[in-house]
XYZ file of C-alpha atoms in Angstrom:
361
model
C 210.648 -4.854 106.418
C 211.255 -1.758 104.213
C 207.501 -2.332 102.834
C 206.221 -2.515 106.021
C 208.005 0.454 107.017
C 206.279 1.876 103.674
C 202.953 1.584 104.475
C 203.112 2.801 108.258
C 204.584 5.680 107.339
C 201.316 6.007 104.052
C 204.526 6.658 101.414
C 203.577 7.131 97.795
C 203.351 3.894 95.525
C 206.000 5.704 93.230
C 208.359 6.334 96.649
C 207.724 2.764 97.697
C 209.206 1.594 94.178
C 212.225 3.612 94.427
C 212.989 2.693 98.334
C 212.278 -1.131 97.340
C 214.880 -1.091 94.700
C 217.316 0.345 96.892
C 216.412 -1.679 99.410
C 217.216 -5.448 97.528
C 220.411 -3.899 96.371
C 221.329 -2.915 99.738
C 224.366 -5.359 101.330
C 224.877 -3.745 104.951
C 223.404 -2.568 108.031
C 224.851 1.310 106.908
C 222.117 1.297 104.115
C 219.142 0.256 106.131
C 220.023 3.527 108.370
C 220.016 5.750 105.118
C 216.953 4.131 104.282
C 215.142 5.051 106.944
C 216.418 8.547 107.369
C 214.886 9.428 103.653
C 212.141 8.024 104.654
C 211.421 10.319 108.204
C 212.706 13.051 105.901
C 210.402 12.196 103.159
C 207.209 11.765 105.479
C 208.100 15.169 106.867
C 208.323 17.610 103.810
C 205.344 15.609 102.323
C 202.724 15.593 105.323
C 199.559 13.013 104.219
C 196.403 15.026 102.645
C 193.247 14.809 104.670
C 190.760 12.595 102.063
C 187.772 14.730 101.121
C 184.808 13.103 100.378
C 181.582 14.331 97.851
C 178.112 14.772 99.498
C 175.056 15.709 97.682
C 173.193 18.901 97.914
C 169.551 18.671 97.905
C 166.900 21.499 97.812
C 164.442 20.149 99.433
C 165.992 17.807 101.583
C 169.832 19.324 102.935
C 173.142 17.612 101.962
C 172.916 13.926 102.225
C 176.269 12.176 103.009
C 177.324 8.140 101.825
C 177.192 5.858 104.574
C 178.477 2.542 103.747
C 176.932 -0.773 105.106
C 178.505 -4.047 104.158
C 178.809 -3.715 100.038
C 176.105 -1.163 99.521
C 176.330 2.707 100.135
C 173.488 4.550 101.125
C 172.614 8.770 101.245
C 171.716 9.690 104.553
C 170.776 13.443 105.595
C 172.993 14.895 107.762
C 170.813 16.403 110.758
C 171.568 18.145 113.724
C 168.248 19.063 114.606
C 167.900 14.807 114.980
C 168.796 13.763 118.555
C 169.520 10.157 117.051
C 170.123 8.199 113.526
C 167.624 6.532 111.795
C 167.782 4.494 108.821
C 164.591 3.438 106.783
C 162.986 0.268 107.327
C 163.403 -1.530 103.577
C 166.947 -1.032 104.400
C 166.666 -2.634 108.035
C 164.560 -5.171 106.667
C 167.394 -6.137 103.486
C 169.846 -6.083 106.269
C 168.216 -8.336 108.444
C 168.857 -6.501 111.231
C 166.802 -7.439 114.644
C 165.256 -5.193 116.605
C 166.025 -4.724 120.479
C 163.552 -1.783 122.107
C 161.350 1.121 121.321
C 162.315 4.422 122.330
C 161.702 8.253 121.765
C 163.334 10.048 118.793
C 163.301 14.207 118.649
C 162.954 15.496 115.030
C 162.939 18.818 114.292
C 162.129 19.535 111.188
C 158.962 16.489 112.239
C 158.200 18.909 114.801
C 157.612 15.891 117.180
C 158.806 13.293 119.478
C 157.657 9.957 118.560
C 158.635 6.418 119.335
C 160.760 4.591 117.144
C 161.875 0.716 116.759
C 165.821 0.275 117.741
C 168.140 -1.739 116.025
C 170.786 -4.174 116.845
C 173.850 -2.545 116.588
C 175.438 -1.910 112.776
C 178.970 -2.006 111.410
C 179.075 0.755 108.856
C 181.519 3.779 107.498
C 181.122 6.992 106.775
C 184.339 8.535 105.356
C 186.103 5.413 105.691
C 185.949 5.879 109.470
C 184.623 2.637 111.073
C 181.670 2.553 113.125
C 179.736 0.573 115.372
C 175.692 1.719 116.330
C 172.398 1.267 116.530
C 169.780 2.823 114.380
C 166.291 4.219 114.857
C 163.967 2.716 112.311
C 162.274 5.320 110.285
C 160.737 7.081 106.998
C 164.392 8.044 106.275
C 167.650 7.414 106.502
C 169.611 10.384 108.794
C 172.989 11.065 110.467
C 171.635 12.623 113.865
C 173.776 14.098 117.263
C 174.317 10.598 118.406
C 176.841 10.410 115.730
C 177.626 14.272 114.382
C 178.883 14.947 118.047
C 181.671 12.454 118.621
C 183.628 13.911 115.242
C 185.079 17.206 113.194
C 183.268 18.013 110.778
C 183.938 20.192 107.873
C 181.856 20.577 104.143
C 182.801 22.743 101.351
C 180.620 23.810 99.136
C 182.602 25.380 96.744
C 183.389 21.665 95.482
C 180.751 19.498 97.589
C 183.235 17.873 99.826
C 182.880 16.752 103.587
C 185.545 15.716 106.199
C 185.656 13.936 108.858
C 188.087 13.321 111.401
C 188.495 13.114 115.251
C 191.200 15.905 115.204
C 190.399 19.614 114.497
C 189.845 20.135 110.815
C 192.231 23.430 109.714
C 190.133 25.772 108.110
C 191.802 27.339 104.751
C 191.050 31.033 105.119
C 190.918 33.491 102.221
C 192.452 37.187 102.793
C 188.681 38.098 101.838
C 186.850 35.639 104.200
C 184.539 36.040 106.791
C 185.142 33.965 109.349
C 182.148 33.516 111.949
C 182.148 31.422 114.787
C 178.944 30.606 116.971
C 179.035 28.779 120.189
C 176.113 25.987 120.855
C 174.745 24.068 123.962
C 172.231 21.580 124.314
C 168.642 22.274 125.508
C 168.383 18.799 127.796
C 170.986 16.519 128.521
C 169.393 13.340 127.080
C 167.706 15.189 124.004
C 171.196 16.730 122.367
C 170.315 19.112 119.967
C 172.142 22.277 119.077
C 170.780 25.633 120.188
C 172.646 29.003 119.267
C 171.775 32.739 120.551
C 171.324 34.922 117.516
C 171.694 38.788 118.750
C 169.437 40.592 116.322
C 170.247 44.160 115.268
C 172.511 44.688 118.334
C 169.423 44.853 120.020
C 167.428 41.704 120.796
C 169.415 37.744 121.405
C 167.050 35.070 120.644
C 167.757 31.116 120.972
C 167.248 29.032 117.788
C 167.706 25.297 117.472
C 169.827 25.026 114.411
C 168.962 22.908 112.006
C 170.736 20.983 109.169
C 168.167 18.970 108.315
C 165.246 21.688 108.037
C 165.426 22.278 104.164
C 161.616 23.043 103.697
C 160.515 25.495 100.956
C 157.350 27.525 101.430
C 155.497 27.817 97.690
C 152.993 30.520 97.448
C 149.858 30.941 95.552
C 147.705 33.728 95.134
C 144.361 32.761 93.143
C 145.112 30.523 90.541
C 148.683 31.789 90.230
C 151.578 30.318 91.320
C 154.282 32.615 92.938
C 158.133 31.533 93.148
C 159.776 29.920 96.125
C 161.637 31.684 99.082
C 164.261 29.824 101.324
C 163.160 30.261 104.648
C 166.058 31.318 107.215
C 164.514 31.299 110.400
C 161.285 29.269 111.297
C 160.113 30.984 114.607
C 158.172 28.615 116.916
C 157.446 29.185 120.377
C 156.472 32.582 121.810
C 155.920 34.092 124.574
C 152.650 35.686 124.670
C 152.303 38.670 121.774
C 151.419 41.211 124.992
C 154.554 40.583 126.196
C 157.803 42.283 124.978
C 158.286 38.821 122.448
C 160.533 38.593 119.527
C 157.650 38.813 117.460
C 156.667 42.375 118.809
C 160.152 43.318 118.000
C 159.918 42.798 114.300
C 156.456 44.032 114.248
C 157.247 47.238 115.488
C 160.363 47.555 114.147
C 159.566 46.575 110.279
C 155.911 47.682 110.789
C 153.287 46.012 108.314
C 155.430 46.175 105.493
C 157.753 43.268 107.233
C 154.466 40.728 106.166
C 154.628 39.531 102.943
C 152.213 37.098 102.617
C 149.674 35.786 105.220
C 147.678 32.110 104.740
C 145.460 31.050 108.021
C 147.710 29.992 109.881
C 150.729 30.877 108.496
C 152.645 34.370 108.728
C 155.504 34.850 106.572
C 157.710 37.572 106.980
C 160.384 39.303 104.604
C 162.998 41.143 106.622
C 165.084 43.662 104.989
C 167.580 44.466 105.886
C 168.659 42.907 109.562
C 171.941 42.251 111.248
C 172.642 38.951 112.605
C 175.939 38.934 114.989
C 178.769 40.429 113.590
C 177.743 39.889 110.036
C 177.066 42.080 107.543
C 173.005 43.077 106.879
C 171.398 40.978 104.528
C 167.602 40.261 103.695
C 166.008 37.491 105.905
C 162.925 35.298 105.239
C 161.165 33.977 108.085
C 157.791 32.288 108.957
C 155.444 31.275 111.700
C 151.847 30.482 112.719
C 149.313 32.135 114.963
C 149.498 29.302 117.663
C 153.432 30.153 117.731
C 152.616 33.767 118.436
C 148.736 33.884 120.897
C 149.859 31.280 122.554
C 152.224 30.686 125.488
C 154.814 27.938 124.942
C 156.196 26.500 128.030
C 159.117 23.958 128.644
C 161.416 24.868 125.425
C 164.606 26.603 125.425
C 164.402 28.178 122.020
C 161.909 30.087 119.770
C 162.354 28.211 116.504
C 164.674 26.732 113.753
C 167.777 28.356 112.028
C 167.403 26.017 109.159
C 169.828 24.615 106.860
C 168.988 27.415 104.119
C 170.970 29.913 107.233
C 174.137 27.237 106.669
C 174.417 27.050 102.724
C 174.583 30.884 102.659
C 178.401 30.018 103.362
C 181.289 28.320 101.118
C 182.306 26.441 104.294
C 180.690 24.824 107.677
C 182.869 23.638 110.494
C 181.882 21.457 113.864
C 183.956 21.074 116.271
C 182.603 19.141 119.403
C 185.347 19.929 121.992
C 184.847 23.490 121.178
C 180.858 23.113 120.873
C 181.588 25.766 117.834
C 180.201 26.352 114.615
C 182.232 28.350 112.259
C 181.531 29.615 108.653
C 183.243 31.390 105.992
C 181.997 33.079 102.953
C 183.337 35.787 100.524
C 182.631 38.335 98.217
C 183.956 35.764 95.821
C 181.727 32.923 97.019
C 178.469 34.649 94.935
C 178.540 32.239 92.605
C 177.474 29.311 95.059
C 175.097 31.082 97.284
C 171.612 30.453 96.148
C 169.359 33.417 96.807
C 166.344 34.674 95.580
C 166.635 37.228 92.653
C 165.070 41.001 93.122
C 162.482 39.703 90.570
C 161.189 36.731 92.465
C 161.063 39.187 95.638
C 159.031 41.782 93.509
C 156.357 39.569 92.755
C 155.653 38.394 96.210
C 155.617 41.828 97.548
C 153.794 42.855 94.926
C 150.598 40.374 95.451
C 150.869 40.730 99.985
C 147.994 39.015 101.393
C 147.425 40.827 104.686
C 143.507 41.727 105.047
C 143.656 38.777 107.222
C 145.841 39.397 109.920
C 144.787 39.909 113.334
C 146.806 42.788 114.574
């Protein structure tokens, strides 16, 4: 009984030992009730730890997270700008696992909406939480909506942990943090993918789908030499028309010609320095887009483009919380040491070779 008691109540091995001992020496009733007063009193000043888990951090692909299936774990990218979760079909096919329709999958960072094979559905884990789904069969193996939605999530990347939970995750603030929330909806009720309003320089809000999974790098090259790599932040889209007053006009006439660093038919790619996101403090922003995102008219979406996952690992921490529909982030002056950003060097040389006698303006 006291063992049982023992591991309801998730007491230490070493606490178990001593309570055990006490417990076969124990000759009355009186005992048992001292017994399990140390205990309630021990469970109380000691409160259980959360168990944090290790992700990995990729740079061209996001943070990938260990999904367990059967005996075998797998990485799988965690994506919120996936509607569903997918899982690659080698692994479907080792598994066995039947297939039982064909629907339509949004991706992103795929920039299309394609059928996909469904699977039976899958016992599997993910932080020792026990799950039962289905899968989309696909090129890779991803942690969409369908699953990020139903739980708390929090990863630190100070130490490359993840949490998750069905409770609100407490966030551990430093007296120098930054703490920035950002609400999110959904752009259609069967396609569930998170879409935030950034207000630009106090002056202009525009909707972005944001993105966990978008972790694309744009490499440069200007003749025969290669140039180094900028993170994109923001991948802009879908326009209105470029007569109109469009987000695009903003930054043109705001930044002027300068704002274009580099221009490859179709591509535009813009270096933004500095602009004000929110409440946070300026910083230099890399963004890029395409002429058919800015001549032509995009109807039927609710955003402009992608706040990609390069926008998230500016912070030491990022928090979901589902109930809420909240993102929150915190980063310090003290956190330098784990953002990744591009050094004044790297920036020099792209300015320094712009490509513009091509743009149409």
């Amino acid at each position: 009984m006291a063992l049982q008691i023992c591991h309801r109540l998730q007491i230490s091995e070493d606490s178990k030992i001593a309570i055990l001992y006490y417990h076969f020496n124990t000759k009355n009733m009186q005992h048992y009730y001292l017994i399990l007063t140390s205990l309630i009193l021990l469970v109380s000043c000691s409160p259980k730890q959360e168990t944090k888990y290790y992700f990995k951090e990729q740079e061209k692909e996001g943070w990938l997270i260990p999904v367990r299936i059967g005996e075998e774990t797998y990485d799988f990218l965690f994506d919120t700008g996936s509607s569903n979760s997918c899982i690659k079909q080698e692994i479907a096919l080792k598994l066995k696992l039947q297939t039982r329709d064909s629907l339509l999958v949004y991706q992103s960072s795929r920039r299309k909406v394609a059928y996909h094979d469904l699977t039976e559905n899958i016992t599997f884990s993910i932080a020792d939480t026990p799950m039962n789904l289905s899968f989309f069969i696909n090129d890779r193996n991803i942690i969409g909506m369908d699953i990020i939605n139903k739980y708390h999530w929090m990863f630190e990347r100070s130490n490359m942990t993840f949490q998750l939970q069905g409770k609100k995750i407490p966030i551990e603030k430093r007296p120098s943090d930054i703490l920035y929330k950002k609400k999110y909806y959904f752009n259609d009720t069967k396609v569930q993918i998170p879409i935030v309003d950034l207000l630009i320089n106090d002056t202009i809000s525009i909707p972005l789908l944001f993105d966990s999974g978008y972790a694309q790098t744009h490499n440069y090259s200007y003749y025969d030499e290669s140039i180094a790599t900028l993170l994109p932040v923001i991948a802009l889209e879908h326009h209105e028309n470029i007569t109109n007053d469009s987000f695009f006009q903003y930054i043109f006439k705001t930044y002027g010609k300068d704002a274009i660093i580099h221009y490859t038919n179709p591509h535009f790619f813009f270096w933004l320095e500095p602009i004000t996101i929110d409440n946070l403090p300026p910083s230099c922003f890399y963004m890029s887009t395409n002429t058919d995102s800015i001549y032509k008219t995009t109807q039927n979406h609710k955003y402009i483009g992608v706040l990609t996952w390069h926008f998230i690992r500016q912070f030491r921490t990022f928090s979901i919380d589902p109930e809420k529909q909240e993102f929150t982030f915190t980063v310090s002056p003290e956190d330098s040491n784990i953002v990744k950003k591009s050094s004044p060097e790297e920036i020099e040389a792209i300015k320094s070779k712009r490509n513009i006698k091509f743009i149409y303006l």
